[in-house]
Amino acid sequence: MKRVVAIYPGTFDPPTNGHLDLIQRGARIFDELIVAVLRNSEKTPLFTVEERQEMLRECTGQWHNVRVESFEGLLVDYARSLGAQAVLRGIRAVSDYEYELQMAWMNRKLDPSLETIFMMPAGAYSYLSSRLVREIAALGGALVGMVPASVESRLRARLGVAGQFSK
Ligand code: PNS
């Protein structure tokens, strides 16, 4: 039988419970799911690619068909190098749809054999984003239910130190 390998690409700065919800759903559907952190020299992230991979590995160890990697360059090239047939992306609300559709069409243009599969996270995560999590953490707000405890303590450590320096 054919094995279906999918890539779940993203920035994951930091990983949220919404990302983990999608990983769990993807792990049920695909034979192998590769969570791939983009190495993007243009953005200045809060966490390094290695830290983001560590956080994702800490939170996905229970799913044996999930692997955490990083990539640079075009997603379609990375997918080809892994023999992956599908890209998994999450859609939380209609507002995600336009950007996601544009990327999916572009990836299809670049490699018509690669399918993009959209999945919805649980409704409780439909408002959650890494950007808002970073903002709430920086302003000292509660992150209950938004990120795993290990990610929360890394956020507090990172932003706590930054806060002291900025005073
Ligand atoms: O979590 P994000 O930031 O929404 O993820 C965006 C990501 C990593 C999926 C996208 O930027 C990407 O695939 N970048 C790799 C470069 C590439 O292939 N660009 C063309 C995509 S149409």
Short mmCIF file of C-alpha atoms and ligand atoms in Angstrom, two decimals:
data_model
loop_
_atom_site.label_atom_id
_atom_site.label_comp_id
_atom_site.label_asym_id
_atom_site.label_seq_id
_atom_site.Cartn_x
_atom_site.Cartn_y
_atom_site.Cartn_z
CA MET A 1 0.00 0.00 0.00
CA LYS A 2 1.08 3.54 -0.75
CA ARG A 3 2.43 5.52 2.19
CA VAL A 4 1.21 9.10 2.33
CA VAL A 5 3.80 11.53 3.67
CA ALA A 6 2.69 15.08 4.43
CA ILE A 7 4.55 18.22 5.45
CA TYR A 8 3.10 20.70 7.91
CA PRO A 9 5.23 23.81 7.26
CA GLY A 10 5.22 26.99 9.27
CA THR A 11 7.01 29.59 11.33
CA PHE A 12 5.89 28.24 14.73
CA ASP A 13 7.20 31.27 16.68
CA PRO A 14 6.13 29.84 19.11
CA PRO A 15 4.10 26.65 18.57
CA THR A 16 0.57 27.03 19.97
CA ASN A 17 -2.15 24.60 21.03
CA GLY A 18 -3.78 25.33 17.67
CA HIS A 19 -0.68 24.00 15.87
CA LEU A 20 -0.66 20.92 18.12
CA ASP A 21 -4.34 20.32 17.46
CA LEU A 22 -3.64 20.33 13.73
CA ILE A 23 -0.60 18.05 14.15
CA GLN A 24 -2.75 15.56 16.05
CA ARG A 25 -5.41 15.63 13.31
CA GLY A 26 -2.77 15.26 10.60
CA ALA A 27 -1.09 12.37 12.42
CA ARG A 28 -4.39 10.48 12.31
CA ILE A 29 -4.80 10.91 8.55
CA PHE A 30 -1.27 10.61 7.15
CA ASP A 31 1.19 7.74 7.47
CA GLU A 32 3.95 10.22 8.26
CA LEU A 33 3.72 13.91 9.12
CA ILE A 34 6.79 16.10 8.97
CA VAL A 35 6.45 19.34 10.90
CA ALA A 36 8.86 21.68 9.13
CA VAL A 37 10.05 24.98 10.60
CA LEU A 38 10.96 27.54 7.94
CA ARG A 39 14.48 29.00 8.15
CA ASN A 40 13.71 32.57 7.10
CA SER A 41 16.57 35.04 7.20
CA GLU A 42 14.21 37.98 6.51
CA LYS A 43 12.16 37.72 9.71
CA THR A 44 13.54 38.37 13.20
CA PRO A 45 11.90 35.65 15.28
CA LEU A 46 11.53 35.52 19.06
CA PHE A 47 12.89 31.95 19.12
CA THR A 48 15.65 30.45 16.98
CA VAL A 49 14.76 27.67 14.57
CA GLU A 50 16.50 25.20 16.91
CA GLU A 51 14.46 26.39 19.92
CA ARG A 52 11.23 26.11 17.91
CA GLN A 53 12.17 22.59 16.84
CA GLU A 54 12.93 21.67 20.47
CA MET A 55 9.56 23.01 21.63
CA LEU A 56 7.75 21.11 18.87
CA ARG A 57 9.63 17.88 19.68
CA GLU A 58 8.79 18.25 23.39
CA CYS A 59 5.10 18.52 22.54
CA THR A 60 4.77 15.92 19.76
CA GLY A 61 6.74 12.98 21.19
CA GLN A 62 3.53 11.01 21.80
CA TRP A 63 2.79 10.76 18.07
CA HIS A 64 5.17 8.23 16.59
CA ASN A 65 4.52 9.13 12.97
CA VAL A 66 5.38 12.82 13.53
CA ARG A 67 8.88 14.15 12.85
CA VAL A 68 10.12 17.71 13.39
CA GLU A 69 12.58 19.18 10.88
CA SER A 70 13.53 22.55 9.41
CA PHE A 71 13.81 23.69 5.81
CA GLU A 72 14.89 26.60 3.67
CA GLY A 73 14.13 27.51 0.08
CA LEU A 74 10.99 26.53 -1.75
CA LEU A 75 8.51 24.29 0.01
CA VAL A 76 7.89 22.33 -3.21
CA ASP A 77 11.61 21.51 -3.48
CA TYR A 78 11.72 20.40 0.14
CA ALA A 79 8.60 18.25 -0.39
CA ARG A 80 10.18 16.62 -3.43
CA SER A 81 13.40 15.90 -1.52
CA LEU A 82 11.35 14.04 1.14
CA GLY A 83 9.04 12.26 -1.29
CA ALA A 84 6.07 13.99 0.37
CA GLN A 85 2.80 14.04 -1.56
CA ALA A 86 0.88 16.58 0.54
CA VAL A 87 1.16 19.86 2.41
CA LEU A 88 -1.02 20.31 5.47
CA ARG A 89 -2.23 23.81 6.37
CA GLY A 90 -4.71 24.99 8.96
CA ILE A 91 -7.60 27.34 8.25
CA ARG A 92 -9.06 29.00 11.32
CA ALA A 93 -11.44 31.47 9.74
CA VAL A 94 -12.40 32.95 6.38
CA SER A 95 -9.67 35.55 6.88
CA ASP A 96 -7.02 32.82 6.51
CA TYR A 97 -8.53 31.55 3.31
CA GLU A 98 -7.29 34.12 0.79
CA TYR A 99 -3.63 33.88 1.80
CA GLU A 100 -3.78 30.10 2.06
CA LEU A 101 -5.50 29.72 -1.29
CA GLN A 102 -2.89 31.95 -2.95
CA MET A 103 -0.06 29.86 -1.51
CA ALA A 104 -1.77 26.60 -2.44
CA TRP A 105 -2.33 27.76 -6.04
CA MET A 106 1.26 28.94 -6.30
CA ASN A 107 2.59 25.67 -4.92
CA ARG A 108 0.37 23.79 -7.39
CA LYS A 109 1.79 25.91 -10.23
CA LEU A 110 5.32 25.09 -9.07
CA ASP A 111 4.58 21.38 -8.58
CA PRO A 112 1.21 20.05 -9.78
CA SER A 113 1.81 16.68 -8.09
CA LEU A 114 1.87 18.20 -4.58
CA GLU A 115 -1.56 18.46 -2.95
CA THR A 116 -2.44 21.03 -0.29
CA ILE A 117 -4.81 19.68 2.36
CA PHE A 118 -6.62 22.17 4.59
CA MET A 119 -7.83 21.18 8.03
CA MET A 120 -9.65 23.16 10.72
CA PRO A 121 -8.35 23.19 14.28
CA ALA A 122 -10.88 22.82 17.13
CA GLY A 123 -13.15 25.85 17.37
CA ALA A 124 -11.53 26.83 20.68
CA TYR A 125 -8.35 27.69 18.73
CA SER A 126 -9.99 29.65 15.92
CA TYR A 127 -8.80 32.97 17.38
CA LEU A 128 -5.31 31.82 18.36
CA SER A 129 -2.13 32.92 16.61
CA SER A 130 1.58 32.93 17.45
CA ARG A 131 1.66 36.71 16.99
CA LEU A 132 -1.09 37.28 19.58
CA VAL A 133 0.51 34.78 21.96
CA ARG A 134 3.82 36.72 21.75
CA GLU A 135 1.99 39.99 22.38
CA ILE A 136 0.01 38.67 25.36
CA ALA A 137 3.15 37.10 26.86
CA ALA A 138 5.10 40.35 26.43
CA LEU A 139 2.35 42.27 28.23
CA GLY A 140 2.12 39.76 31.08
CA GLY A 141 -1.29 38.30 30.17
CA ALA A 142 -2.50 34.78 30.95
CA LEU A 143 -1.75 32.16 28.32
CA VAL A 144 -3.90 29.41 29.81
CA GLY A 145 -5.16 27.03 27.12
CA MET A 146 -3.19 28.79 24.38
CA VAL A 147 0.24 27.15 24.54
CA PRO A 148 1.67 24.08 26.30
CA ALA A 149 3.24 24.73 29.73
CA SER A 150 6.77 24.16 28.37
CA VAL A 151 6.25 26.83 25.70
CA GLU A 152 4.76 29.22 28.27
CA SER A 153 7.80 28.96 30.53
CA ARG A 154 10.14 29.57 27.59
CA LEU A 155 8.08 32.64 26.63
CA ARG A 156 8.19 34.00 30.17
CA ALA A 157 11.95 33.40 30.37
CA ARG A 158 12.62 35.04 27.01
CA LEU A 159 10.36 38.04 27.45
CA GLY A 160 11.07 38.48 31.15
CA VAL A 161 14.76 38.99 30.42
CA ALA A 162 13.99 41.30 27.48
CA GLY A 163 11.63 43.33 29.71
CA GLN A 164 14.30 43.90 32.34
CA PHE A 165 16.77 45.11 29.71
CA SER A 166 14.26 47.49 28.20
CA LYS A 167 13.57 49.27 31.51
O1 PNS B 1 3.38 29.83 9.62
P1 PNS B 1 3.43 30.62 8.35
O2 PNS B 1 4.37 31.80 8.52
O3 PNS B 1 2.08 31.03 7.88
O4 PNS B 1 4.07 29.66 7.22
C1 PNS B 1 4.35 30.13 5.93
C2 PNS B 1 5.13 29.06 5.11
C3 PNS B 1 6.38 28.62 5.85
C4 PNS B 1 4.24 27.88 4.87
C5 PNS B 1 5.49 29.70 3.73
O5 PNS B 1 6.07 30.95 3.93
C6 PNS B 1 6.44 28.85 2.91
O6 PNS B 1 6.10 27.77 2.47
N1 PNS B 1 7.68 29.35 2.69
C7 PNS B 1 8.70 28.65 1.95
C8 PNS B 1 9.10 29.40 0.69
C9 PNS B 1 8.15 29.08 -0.43
O7 PNS B 1 7.99 27.96 -0.86
N2 PNS B 1 7.47 30.15 -0.90
C10 PNS B 1 6.46 30.04 -1.92
C11 PNS B 1 5.15 29.62 -1.27
S1 PNS B 1 3.83 29.96 -2.32
#
